[in-house]
């Protein structure tokens, strides 16, 4: 019996070929049906097995059975939710809650998840309280009250960073509430005091904070008195794994001996003052850091790299074991000449518009990977022809956009060694020791290549039109940020929206107070007034209305 298609075929050979084709198609249809039935049978067995073992399984496509999304275990939901918010390394360097920032996006995503259902609320609450960043002074008593009223939340907190500006009338309250929060968080592992501003005649912390031995990461900015920093570091030096601090060179004649047996990461920002210029030999810390692996060093000095400079002495004493070094200084560094960092494998440097030299390192014999934070006006400069001779072991040179400079952990989160991609120049394949192509030409040649993994990760959570997607605000003068109508805040353990305000002063200033400020004197109606917790919470609550 022939099919209608075969009846129209006149040539017997063609008809025979068509018959074979039809037979093959029918055979494939039978096999396909058998495979579908097998998949359906095995899927049902798998789900039955899961129910017998009290396991939760996701719906299998085509099986017609399964469970609902709300029945997923909390551990799986937590992994899924973590992919929705920015990773922690992208949030660590953000100190202020500015409009359309990553911090705002992070809070909005977590609070949105918390409003879905009871199960999601529990998971989102854990995400909210595990890593806490307080940007407003009113948030401190609000958090203290929430932890006091909800004991279960105390066990969640692992990371606490206080970067809020503290007016003089809030100093005693801030200090007392900070101590109270520290006492209520037994599992705290990271503590940071990172304000960007302070009143010159005041100190954020006067008394000694009782820091728990569970803390392995400490972070301080230059607004914190170094005497307090030194006391905190002395208390926890035996167990610290990461330390970030700022200090003024020659702050004191001598430092106590400290043994950092476990310290792996150190971030140092060297400050200067007029009196330092008369000091011939800076005073180094009397510290031991035998397992130090990663070092970030920033110097605000603009003088030449001399034998008596603090940077040189510091690298000689403490950088012998580091394999990663990030430098932000305005002078050339003789790593090769002085045999500094003999184990160094990965170097990250800045090329700012103020530097005369393109690459602020003379060379290194064993350095394999270099990351360059490059400003756009430096990208058109030609690569030095002797770069390969200065770094004979160099394998990869990556160019990082200066706009993302505040992601200082990017080079650690995305270590080099992957195949060369856009903006990642393979030193061996491109033969840079024989050519002198410009960066612009190299980037144009690489336009068809996929984005590097680090760039893809950033663009996944940053809108090109956002504040963090445009430029580094710290390097722009005269930037006026718009007032956000709905920034997020803490109140009684929950984030709500309110109008932007510092909460410590009125929005209007009379002529008399302006005159006091212009004379360089601080203006207070009652200079002895100190806010207590109830007053601060009342002020904070009134801002929400």
Short mmCIF file of C-alpha atoms in Angstrom, two decimals:
data_model
loop_
_atom_site.label_atom_id
_atom_site.label_comp_id
_atom_site.label_asym_id
_atom_site.label_seq_id
_atom_site.Cartn_x
_atom_site.Cartn_y
_atom_site.Cartn_z
CA UNK A 1 0.00 0.00 0.00
CA UNK A 2 1.37 3.34 -1.00
CA UNK A 3 0.87 6.70 0.61
CA UNK A 4 -0.61 9.69 -1.30
CA UNK A 5 2.86 11.16 -1.57
CA UNK A 6 4.28 8.00 -3.11
CA UNK A 7 1.39 7.75 -5.61
CA UNK A 8 2.52 11.06 -7.14
CA UNK A 9 6.07 9.78 -7.66
CA UNK A 10 6.46 8.44 -11.22
CA UNK A 11 10.07 7.14 -11.08
CA UNK A 12 10.20 3.76 -9.28
CA UNK A 13 13.65 4.59 -7.84
CA UNK A 14 12.35 7.86 -6.42
CA UNK A 15 9.34 6.08 -5.02
CA UNK A 16 11.61 3.54 -3.35
CA UNK A 17 13.70 6.34 -1.83
CA UNK A 18 10.61 8.11 -0.55
CA UNK A 19 9.32 4.88 0.97
CA UNK A 20 12.60 4.43 2.82
CA UNK A 21 12.43 8.01 4.06
CA UNK A 22 8.85 7.59 5.30
CA UNK A 23 9.83 4.39 7.05
CA UNK A 24 12.72 6.15 8.75
CA UNK A 25 10.49 9.00 9.90
CA UNK A 26 7.97 6.56 11.35
CA UNK A 27 10.75 4.75 13.16
CA UNK A 28 11.97 8.04 14.63
CA UNK A 29 8.44 8.89 15.75
CA UNK A 30 8.13 5.54 17.52
CA UNK A 31 11.50 5.98 19.22
CA UNK A 32 10.59 9.51 20.25
CA UNK A 33 7.33 8.32 21.77
CA UNK A 34 9.17 5.55 23.63
CA UNK A 35 11.73 8.03 24.99
CA UNK A 36 8.98 10.38 26.18
CA UNK A 37 7.26 7.50 27.94
CA UNK A 38 10.54 6.46 29.54
CA UNK A 39 11.21 10.01 30.75
CA UNK A 40 7.69 10.27 32.18
CA UNK A 41 8.04 6.90 33.93
CA UNK A 42 11.44 7.72 35.44
CA UNK A 43 10.29 11.19 36.47
CA UNK A 44 7.34 9.75 38.36
CA UNK A 45 9.60 7.22 40.06
CA UNK A 46 12.01 10.00 41.05
CA UNK A 47 9.21 12.09 42.58
CA UNK A 48 7.79 9.06 44.39
CA UNK A 49 11.25 8.32 45.77
CA UNK A 50 11.56 11.93 46.90
CA UNK A 51 8.25 11.75 48.78
CA UNK A 52 9.28 8.47 50.40
CA UNK A 53 12.56 9.99 51.58
CA UNK A 54 10.79 13.23 52.61
CA UNK A 55 12.78 15.17 50.04
CA UNK A 56 11.57 18.24 48.16
CA UNK A 57 11.91 18.11 44.39
CA UNK A 58 11.30 20.71 41.72
CA UNK A 59 8.64 19.96 39.12
CA UNK A 60 10.00 17.80 36.29
CA UNK A 61 9.08 19.08 32.83
CA UNK A 62 6.39 16.94 31.25
CA UNK A 63 5.81 14.80 34.33
CA UNK A 64 2.59 16.54 35.34
CA UNK A 65 3.56 16.33 39.02
CA UNK A 66 5.82 18.12 41.45
CA UNK A 67 5.70 20.71 44.23
CA UNK A 68 5.07 24.43 44.44
CA UNK A 69 7.82 27.05 44.68
CA UNK A 70 6.85 27.92 48.26
CA UNK A 71 7.62 24.33 49.25
CA UNK A 72 11.28 24.69 48.37
CA UNK A 73 13.58 24.37 51.40
CA UNK A 74 14.90 27.58 52.91
CA UNK A 75 18.47 26.69 52.01
CA UNK A 76 17.60 26.57 48.30
CA UNK A 77 15.62 29.81 48.45
CA UNK A 78 18.52 31.54 50.19
CA UNK A 79 20.87 30.55 47.37
CA UNK A 80 18.38 31.85 44.81
CA UNK A 81 17.83 35.14 46.65
CA UNK A 82 21.56 35.78 46.89
CA UNK A 83 21.69 35.88 43.11
CA UNK A 84 19.14 38.71 43.10
CA UNK A 85 21.14 41.19 45.21
CA UNK A 86 24.61 42.65 44.54
CA UNK A 87 27.48 40.54 45.89
CA UNK A 88 29.03 41.63 49.17
CA UNK A 89 32.37 42.65 47.64
CA UNK A 90 30.55 45.31 45.60
CA UNK A 91 28.95 46.85 48.71
CA UNK A 92 31.88 46.88 51.12
CA UNK A 93 33.41 50.17 49.92
CA UNK A 94 30.16 52.17 49.77
CA UNK A 95 30.02 54.46 52.81
CA UNK A 96 27.09 56.72 51.95
CA UNK A 97 23.52 56.00 50.95
CA UNK A 98 23.22 58.06 47.78
CA UNK A 99 20.31 57.98 45.31
CA UNK A 100 20.25 55.04 42.88
CA UNK A 101 23.28 53.43 44.50
CA UNK A 102 23.97 49.72 44.84
CA UNK A 103 23.12 49.98 48.52
CA UNK A 104 19.66 51.32 47.66
CA UNK A 105 19.13 48.53 45.15
CA UNK A 106 20.28 45.95 47.69
CA UNK A 107 17.87 47.19 50.37
CA UNK A 108 14.97 47.47 47.95
CA UNK A 109 15.46 43.91 46.71
CA UNK A 110 15.66 42.44 50.21
CA UNK A 111 12.65 44.35 51.53
CA UNK A 112 10.62 43.34 48.47
CA UNK A 113 11.39 39.68 49.13
CA UNK A 114 10.38 40.10 52.77
CA UNK A 115 6.88 41.25 51.75
CA UNK A 116 5.99 38.19 49.64
CA UNK A 117 5.06 35.65 52.30
CA UNK A 118 5.98 34.44 55.77
CA UNK A 119 8.58 31.95 54.55
CA UNK A 120 10.29 34.46 52.30
CA UNK A 121 10.16 37.03 55.09
CA UNK A 122 12.23 34.77 57.32
CA UNK A 123 14.87 34.27 54.64
CA UNK A 124 14.98 37.94 53.61
CA UNK A 125 15.25 38.97 57.28
CA UNK A 126 18.32 36.79 57.63
CA UNK A 127 19.83 38.48 54.57
CA UNK A 128 19.01 41.93 55.98
CA UNK A 129 20.53 41.36 59.39
CA UNK A 130 23.53 39.25 58.47
CA UNK A 131 25.38 42.22 56.94
CA UNK A 132 24.31 45.54 58.47
CA UNK A 133 25.45 48.93 57.16
CA UNK A 134 24.23 51.97 59.13
CA UNK A 135 24.45 55.28 57.23
CA UNK A 136 22.35 57.54 59.53
CA UNK A 137 22.88 58.19 63.22
CA UNK A 138 19.18 57.57 63.91
CA UNK A 139 19.58 54.01 62.69
CA UNK A 140 21.89 53.12 65.60
CA UNK A 141 19.31 53.40 68.44
CA UNK A 142 16.67 51.89 66.13
CA UNK A 143 18.84 48.83 65.56
CA UNK A 144 19.69 48.58 69.27
CA UNK A 145 15.98 48.60 70.18
CA UNK A 146 15.15 46.00 67.54
CA UNK A 147 17.88 43.62 68.72
CA UNK A 148 16.79 44.13 72.31
CA UNK A 149 13.17 43.29 71.50
CA UNK A 150 13.92 40.39 69.13
CA UNK A 151 16.55 38.08 70.56
CA UNK A 152 16.52 35.76 67.52
CA UNK A 153 17.96 38.51 65.34
CA UNK A 154 21.05 38.83 67.54
CA UNK A 155 22.31 35.43 66.40
CA UNK A 156 22.10 36.41 62.73
CA UNK A 157 24.38 39.47 62.73
CA UNK A 158 27.84 38.77 61.31
CA UNK A 159 28.88 42.07 59.70
CA UNK A 160 28.37 45.50 61.30
CA UNK A 161 29.62 48.67 59.62
CA UNK A 162 28.90 52.13 61.04
CA UNK A 163 29.61 54.94 58.58
CA UNK A 164 27.11 57.52 59.85
CA UNK A 165 28.01 61.12 60.67
CA UNK A 166 27.59 61.75 64.40
CA UNK A 167 26.68 65.30 65.51
CA UNK A 168 28.05 66.48 68.84
CA UNK A 169 24.68 66.09 70.58
CA UNK A 170 24.59 62.41 69.61
CA UNK A 171 28.11 61.41 70.63
CA UNK A 172 27.34 59.87 74.03
CA UNK A 173 24.28 58.13 72.65
CA UNK A 174 26.23 56.77 69.67
CA UNK A 175 28.96 55.40 71.91
CA UNK A 176 26.55 53.80 74.38
CA UNK A 177 24.31 52.30 71.71
CA UNK A 178 27.29 50.94 69.78
CA UNK A 179 28.52 49.15 72.89
CA UNK A 180 25.04 47.78 73.49
CA UNK A 181 24.80 46.44 69.93
CA UNK A 182 28.22 44.80 70.20
CA UNK A 183 27.19 43.08 73.44
CA UNK A 184 24.03 41.70 71.82
CA UNK A 185 25.75 40.14 68.76
CA UNK A 186 27.62 36.99 69.88
CA UNK A 187 28.41 35.85 66.34
CA UNK A 188 29.85 39.12 65.00
CA UNK A 189 32.91 38.56 62.79
CA UNK A 190 33.32 41.96 61.07
CA UNK A 191 33.22 45.36 62.75
CA UNK A 192 33.85 48.67 61.03
CA UNK A 193 33.83 52.33 62.07
CA UNK A 194 34.02 54.04 58.70
CA UNK A 195 32.57 57.58 58.81
CA UNK A 196 33.59 59.96 56.05
CA UNK A 197 33.13 63.16 58.07
CA UNK A 198 33.31 64.43 61.62
CA UNK A 199 33.31 67.72 63.52
CA UNK A 200 37.00 68.62 64.02
CA UNK A 201 36.63 69.24 67.77
CA UNK A 202 34.92 65.93 68.50
CA UNK A 203 35.72 62.23 68.59
CA UNK A 204 33.39 59.40 67.60
CA UNK A 205 34.50 57.07 70.36
CA UNK A 206 35.95 58.19 73.70
CA UNK A 207 35.77 55.02 75.76
CA UNK A 208 37.09 51.54 75.13
CA UNK A 209 34.73 49.29 73.16
CA UNK A 210 34.31 45.72 74.33
CA UNK A 211 35.01 43.82 71.11
CA UNK A 212 34.38 40.09 71.12
CA UNK A 213 37.11 37.64 70.17
CA UNK A 214 34.86 36.28 67.41
CA UNK A 215 35.72 39.38 65.36
CA UNK A 216 38.28 38.53 62.69
CA UNK A 217 37.91 41.62 60.48
CA UNK A 218 38.35 45.25 61.62
CA UNK A 219 37.92 48.36 59.49
CA UNK A 220 38.55 52.03 60.36
CA UNK A 221 38.76 55.30 58.42
CA UNK A 222 40.89 58.36 59.09
CA UNK A 223 38.06 59.98 61.09
CA UNK A 224 38.67 57.54 63.94
CA UNK A 225 41.39 58.44 66.43
CA UNK A 226 44.42 56.21 65.97
CA UNK A 227 44.74 55.75 69.74
CA UNK A 228 41.36 54.01 69.73
CA UNK A 229 42.33 52.01 66.63
CA UNK A 230 45.52 50.86 68.32
CA UNK A 231 43.62 49.78 71.45
CA UNK A 232 41.13 47.77 69.39
CA UNK A 233 43.84 46.15 67.30
CA UNK A 234 45.84 45.26 70.41
CA UNK A 235 42.79 43.56 71.88
CA UNK A 236 42.10 41.36 68.84
CA UNK A 237 45.49 40.98 67.11
CA UNK A 238 45.80 37.25 67.84
CA UNK A 239 42.70 36.32 65.84
CA UNK A 240 42.49 39.01 63.15
CA UNK A 241 42.53 37.88 59.53
CA UNK A 242 41.77 41.24 57.89
CA UNK A 243 42.57 44.79 59.01
CA UNK A 244 41.86 48.14 57.36
CA UNK A 245 43.09 51.37 58.94
CA UNK A 246 44.23 54.91 58.30
CA UNK A 247 46.91 56.74 60.24
CA UNK A 248 49.04 59.85 60.26
CA UNK A 249 52.74 59.28 59.69
CA UNK A 250 54.88 59.69 62.83
CA UNK A 251 51.79 59.78 64.98
CA UNK A 252 53.81 58.71 68.00
CA UNK A 253 57.41 57.91 68.83
CA UNK A 254 56.92 54.18 69.32
CA UNK A 255 54.30 51.48 68.92
CA UNK A 256 53.68 48.41 71.10
CA UNK A 257 54.80 45.08 69.75
CA UNK A 258 51.89 43.14 68.26
CA UNK A 259 51.94 39.65 66.80
CA UNK A 260 49.34 39.09 64.06
CA UNK A 261 49.64 35.34 63.68
CA UNK A 262 46.63 34.95 61.34
CA UNK A 263 46.50 38.28 59.49
CA UNK A 264 46.15 37.64 55.74
CA UNK A 265 44.78 40.98 54.44
CA UNK A 266 45.94 44.48 55.32
CA UNK A 267 44.63 47.79 53.97
CA UNK A 268 46.68 50.85 54.90
CA UNK A 269 45.99 54.50 54.09
CA UNK A 270 48.86 56.81 54.96
CA UNK A 271 47.87 60.37 55.80
CA UNK A 272 50.09 63.44 56.06
CA UNK A 273 50.22 66.65 58.01
CA UNK A 274 52.45 69.73 57.90
CA UNK A 275 54.57 68.65 60.83
CA UNK A 276 55.53 65.46 59.03
CA UNK A 277 57.67 67.34 56.53
CA UNK A 278 60.33 68.00 59.20
CA UNK A 279 60.58 64.33 60.17
CA UNK A 280 63.55 62.64 58.54
CA UNK A 281 62.87 59.02 59.46
CA UNK A 282 59.28 57.84 59.95
CA UNK A 283 58.37 55.52 62.80
CA UNK A 284 57.25 52.06 61.71
CA UNK A 285 54.85 49.88 63.61
CA UNK A 286 56.50 47.22 65.71
CA UNK A 287 54.26 44.50 64.35
CA UNK A 288 54.77 40.95 63.15
CA UNK A 289 52.64 39.66 60.24
CA UNK A 290 54.21 36.34 59.15
CA UNK A 291 51.33 35.08 56.95
CA UNK A 292 50.35 38.35 55.24
CA UNK A 293 49.19 37.51 51.69
CA UNK A 294 47.33 40.57 50.35
CA UNK A 295 48.26 44.21 50.88
CA UNK A 296 46.47 47.40 49.78
CA UNK A 297 48.60 50.51 50.31
CA UNK A 298 47.45 54.09 49.69
CA UNK A 299 49.64 57.13 50.29
CA UNK A 300 48.46 60.73 50.23
CA UNK A 301 52.02 62.01 49.94
CA UNK A 302 53.16 63.41 46.61
CA UNK A 303 56.91 63.54 47.26
CA UNK A 304 59.49 61.39 45.50
CA UNK A 305 60.16 57.81 46.51
CA UNK A 306 63.21 58.32 48.75
CA UNK A 307 65.16 55.94 50.93
CA UNK A 308 63.50 57.41 54.03
CA UNK A 309 59.94 57.35 52.71
CA UNK A 310 57.39 55.44 54.74
CA UNK A 311 56.18 53.47 51.72
CA UNK A 312 59.61 52.04 50.98
CA UNK A 313 60.32 51.18 54.61
CA UNK A 314 56.87 49.65 55.01
CA UNK A 315 57.20 47.41 51.95
CA UNK A 316 60.66 46.29 52.98
CA UNK A 317 59.48 45.28 56.44
CA UNK A 318 56.04 43.79 55.82
CA UNK A 319 55.68 42.84 52.13
CA UNK A 320 58.18 39.98 51.98
CA UNK A 321 55.44 37.32 51.93
CA UNK A 322 52.67 39.09 49.97
CA UNK A 323 51.52 37.58 46.68
CA UNK A 324 48.98 40.35 45.92
CA UNK A 325 49.83 44.06 46.14
CA UNK A 326 47.58 47.02 45.34
CA UNK A 327 49.29 50.42 45.22
CA UNK A 328 47.81 53.89 45.04
CA UNK A 329 50.69 56.35 45.29
CA UNK A 330 51.85 59.32 43.22
CA UNK A 331 55.44 58.27 42.56
CA UNK A 332 57.48 55.50 40.95
CA UNK A 333 58.14 52.40 43.04
CA UNK A 334 61.52 50.61 42.70
CA UNK A 335 60.26 47.07 43.27
CA UNK A 336 62.99 45.57 41.11
CA UNK A 337 65.79 47.86 42.23
CA UNK A 338 65.21 47.27 45.94
CA UNK A 339 64.12 43.64 45.56
CA UNK A 340 60.77 44.36 47.18
CA UNK A 341 58.00 41.76 47.44
CA UNK A 342 60.06 38.78 46.19
CA UNK A 343 57.01 36.46 46.17
CA UNK A 344 54.71 38.90 44.39
CA UNK A 345 52.53 37.34 41.67
CA UNK A 346 49.69 39.84 41.20
CA UNK A 347 50.08 43.64 41.14
CA UNK A 348 47.28 46.20 40.95
CA UNK A 349 48.22 49.85 40.30
CA UNK A 350 46.53 53.14 39.55
CA UNK A 351 47.40 55.37 36.61
CA UNK A 352 45.96 58.76 37.48
CA UNK A 353 45.97 61.91 35.41
CA UNK A 354 48.34 63.55 37.90
CA UNK A 355 51.17 61.11 37.32
CA UNK A 356 53.94 61.90 34.87
CA UNK A 357 54.87 58.26 34.41
CA UNK A 358 52.50 55.87 32.68
CA UNK A 359 53.35 52.87 34.85
CA UNK A 360 54.55 53.62 38.41
CA UNK A 361 56.61 50.44 38.84
CA UNK A 362 60.16 49.95 37.58
CA UNK A 363 59.86 46.20 37.08
CA UNK A 364 59.77 42.77 38.72
CA UNK A 365 61.37 39.44 37.82
CA UNK A 366 58.61 37.03 38.89
CA UNK A 367 55.45 39.13 38.55
CA UNK A 368 52.93 37.30 36.34
CA UNK A 369 49.77 39.43 36.42
CA UNK A 370 49.20 43.18 36.36
CA UNK A 371 45.92 45.06 36.74
CA UNK A 372 45.79 48.74 35.79
CA UNK A 373 43.06 51.12 36.89
CA UNK A 374 43.20 53.45 33.91
CA UNK A 375 41.46 56.78 33.43
CA UNK A 376 40.04 57.49 29.95
CA UNK A 377 42.51 60.30 29.27
CA UNK A 378 45.37 57.86 29.86
CA UNK A 379 43.96 55.08 27.71
CA UNK A 380 45.28 56.62 24.50
CA UNK A 381 48.87 56.47 25.75
CA UNK A 382 51.08 53.88 24.10
CA UNK A 383 52.21 50.87 26.10
CA UNK A 384 55.88 51.33 27.06
CA UNK A 385 58.07 49.35 24.65
CA UNK A 386 60.15 47.98 27.51
CA UNK A 387 57.22 46.63 29.50
CA UNK A 388 58.02 43.02 28.64
CA UNK A 389 61.69 43.43 29.48
CA UNK A 390 60.81 45.04 32.80
CA UNK A 391 58.44 42.17 33.63
CA UNK A 392 59.93 39.04 31.97
CA UNK A 393 57.44 36.67 33.65
CA UNK A 394 54.39 38.76 32.78
CA UNK A 395 51.48 36.73 31.37
CA UNK A 396 48.48 39.03 31.50
CA UNK A 397 47.79 42.75 31.77
CA UNK A 398 44.19 43.75 32.47
CA UNK A 399 42.79 47.26 32.08
CA UNK A 400 40.11 48.19 34.60
CA UNK A 401 37.84 51.16 34.01
CA UNK A 402 38.52 53.94 36.51
CA UNK A 403 34.77 54.40 36.94
CA UNK A 404 34.72 51.22 39.04
CA UNK A 405 37.75 52.05 41.17
CA UNK A 406 35.84 51.81 44.44
CA UNK A 407 35.49 48.07 43.75
CA UNK A 408 38.96 47.54 45.17
CA UNK A 409 38.29 43.83 45.77
CA UNK A 410 37.41 43.24 42.12
CA UNK A 411 40.89 42.03 41.21
CA UNK A 412 40.77 39.48 44.05
CA UNK A 413 37.24 38.28 43.30
CA UNK A 414 38.18 37.84 39.63
CA UNK A 415 41.81 36.72 39.69
CA UNK A 416 43.70 36.77 36.40
CA UNK A 417 44.71 33.72 34.47
CA UNK A 418 41.54 33.21 32.45
CA UNK A 419 41.64 33.38 28.62
CA UNK A 420 42.17 36.89 27.28
CA UNK A 421 38.92 38.73 26.71
CA UNK A 422 37.89 42.26 25.91
CA UNK A 423 40.12 44.75 27.80
CA UNK A 424 42.42 41.91 28.88
CA UNK A 425 45.65 41.90 26.89
CA UNK A 426 47.64 38.68 26.59
CA UNK A 427 51.29 39.70 26.71
CA UNK A 428 52.58 36.60 24.90
CA UNK A 429 50.04 36.39 22.09
CA UNK A 430 50.10 40.06 21.14
CA UNK A 431 53.86 40.50 21.28
CA UNK A 432 53.82 43.86 22.97
CA UNK A 433 57.60 43.85 23.26
CA UNK A 434 57.85 44.25 19.48
CA UNK A 435 54.92 46.56 18.81
CA UNK A 436 53.68 49.83 20.20
CA UNK A 437 49.96 49.83 19.46
CA UNK A 438 47.79 52.20 21.45
CA UNK A 439 45.24 50.96 23.95
CA UNK A 440 42.49 52.35 21.78
CA UNK A 441 43.56 50.25 18.80
CA UNK A 442 43.84 47.12 20.93
CA UNK A 443 40.39 47.62 22.35
CA UNK A 444 38.94 48.14 18.87
CA UNK A 445 40.53 44.88 17.71
CA UNK A 446 38.97 43.08 20.68
CA UNK A 447 35.45 44.44 20.21
CA UNK A 448 34.15 41.10 18.94
CA UNK A 449 35.39 39.22 21.99
CA UNK A 450 33.05 38.56 24.94
CA UNK A 451 33.18 40.81 27.98
CA UNK A 452 35.48 39.81 30.83
CA UNK A 453 33.79 38.02 33.70
CA UNK A 454 34.35 40.94 36.07
CA UNK A 455 32.67 43.39 33.69
CA UNK A 456 29.71 41.08 33.18
CA UNK A 457 29.27 40.73 36.95
CA UNK A 458 29.23 44.50 37.40
CA UNK A 459 26.79 45.18 34.58
CA UNK A 460 24.46 42.48 35.92
CA UNK A 461 23.61 44.68 38.90
CA UNK A 462 24.53 48.22 37.79
CA UNK A 463 22.39 50.20 35.42
CA UNK A 464 24.49 52.29 32.99
CA UNK A 465 22.43 55.31 34.03
CA UNK A 466 22.98 54.86 37.78
CA UNK A 467 25.33 56.87 39.96
CA UNK A 468 27.75 53.97 40.31
CA UNK A 469 27.66 53.33 36.59
CA UNK A 470 28.89 56.75 35.51
CA UNK A 471 32.05 57.71 37.38
CA UNK A 472 33.92 57.65 40.62
CA UNK A 473 32.29 60.37 42.68
CA UNK A 474 35.31 60.75 44.94
CA UNK A 475 37.36 62.10 42.03
CA UNK A 476 34.81 64.60 40.70
CA UNK A 477 34.76 68.15 41.99
CA UNK A 478 31.59 70.18 42.18
CA UNK A 479 29.17 67.26 41.95
CA UNK A 480 25.74 68.11 43.35
CA UNK A 481 23.63 65.04 44.02
CA UNK A 482 19.85 65.34 43.68
CA UNK A 483 17.76 64.90 46.80
CA UNK A 484 16.23 61.45 46.94
CA UNK A 485 12.56 61.44 47.76
CA UNK A 486 12.55 57.88 49.06
CA UNK A 487 15.83 56.61 50.51
CA UNK A 488 15.69 53.53 52.69
CA UNK A 489 16.21 53.64 56.46
CA UNK A 490 16.07 51.45 59.55
CA UNK A 491 13.21 51.87 61.96
CA UNK A 492 12.33 49.30 64.56
CA UNK A 493 14.13 46.64 62.57
CA UNK A 494 12.40 47.38 59.28
CA UNK A 495 13.34 49.43 56.27
CA UNK A 496 10.87 52.11 55.21
CA UNK A 497 10.98 55.04 52.84
CA UNK A 498 11.23 58.69 53.84
CA UNK A 499 12.54 62.03 52.68
CA UNK A 500 16.31 62.51 52.72
CA UNK A 501 17.51 64.12 55.94
CA UNK A 502 20.38 63.86 58.37
CA UNK A 503 17.98 64.10 61.27
CA UNK A 504 20.28 66.31 63.32
CA UNK A 505 19.35 69.83 62.21
CA UNK A 506 16.53 71.88 60.76
CA UNK A 507 16.32 72.43 57.04
CA UNK A 508 16.26 76.23 57.44
CA UNK A 509 19.14 78.36 58.68
CA UNK A 510 18.63 81.89 59.98
CA UNK A 511 21.03 84.74 59.36
CA UNK A 512 22.46 84.61 62.88
CA UNK A 513 23.50 80.99 62.60
CA UNK A 514 25.01 81.65 59.18
CA UNK A 515 27.16 84.32 60.73
CA UNK A 516 28.37 81.93 63.41
CA UNK A 517 29.29 79.33 60.83
CA UNK A 518 31.11 81.87 58.69
CA UNK A 519 33.17 82.90 61.72
CA UNK A 520 34.37 79.32 62.04
CA UNK A 521 32.44 78.69 65.27
CA UNK A 522 29.91 75.91 65.82
CA UNK A 523 26.33 77.03 66.49
CA UNK A 524 24.16 75.23 69.01
CA UNK A 525 21.23 76.56 70.98
CA UNK A 526 22.41 74.50 73.95
CA UNK A 527 25.95 73.22 73.65
CA UNK A 528 25.54 70.87 76.65
CA UNK A 529 22.46 69.12 75.31
CA UNK A 530 22.86 65.40 74.59
CA UNK A 531 20.16 63.31 72.98
CA UNK A 532 19.03 60.16 74.75
CA UNK A 533 17.69 57.03 73.08
CA UNK A 534 14.01 57.97 73.35
CA UNK A 535 14.57 61.46 71.96
CA UNK A 536 16.65 60.10 69.09
CA UNK A 537 13.99 57.51 68.25
CA UNK A 538 11.24 60.14 68.39
CA UNK A 539 13.19 62.34 65.98
CA UNK A 540 13.93 59.36 63.78
CA UNK A 541 10.26 58.28 63.76
CA UNK A 542 9.04 61.79 62.96
CA UNK A 543 11.20 61.75 59.83
CA UNK A 544 9.13 58.85 58.51
CA UNK A 545 5.83 60.71 58.67
#
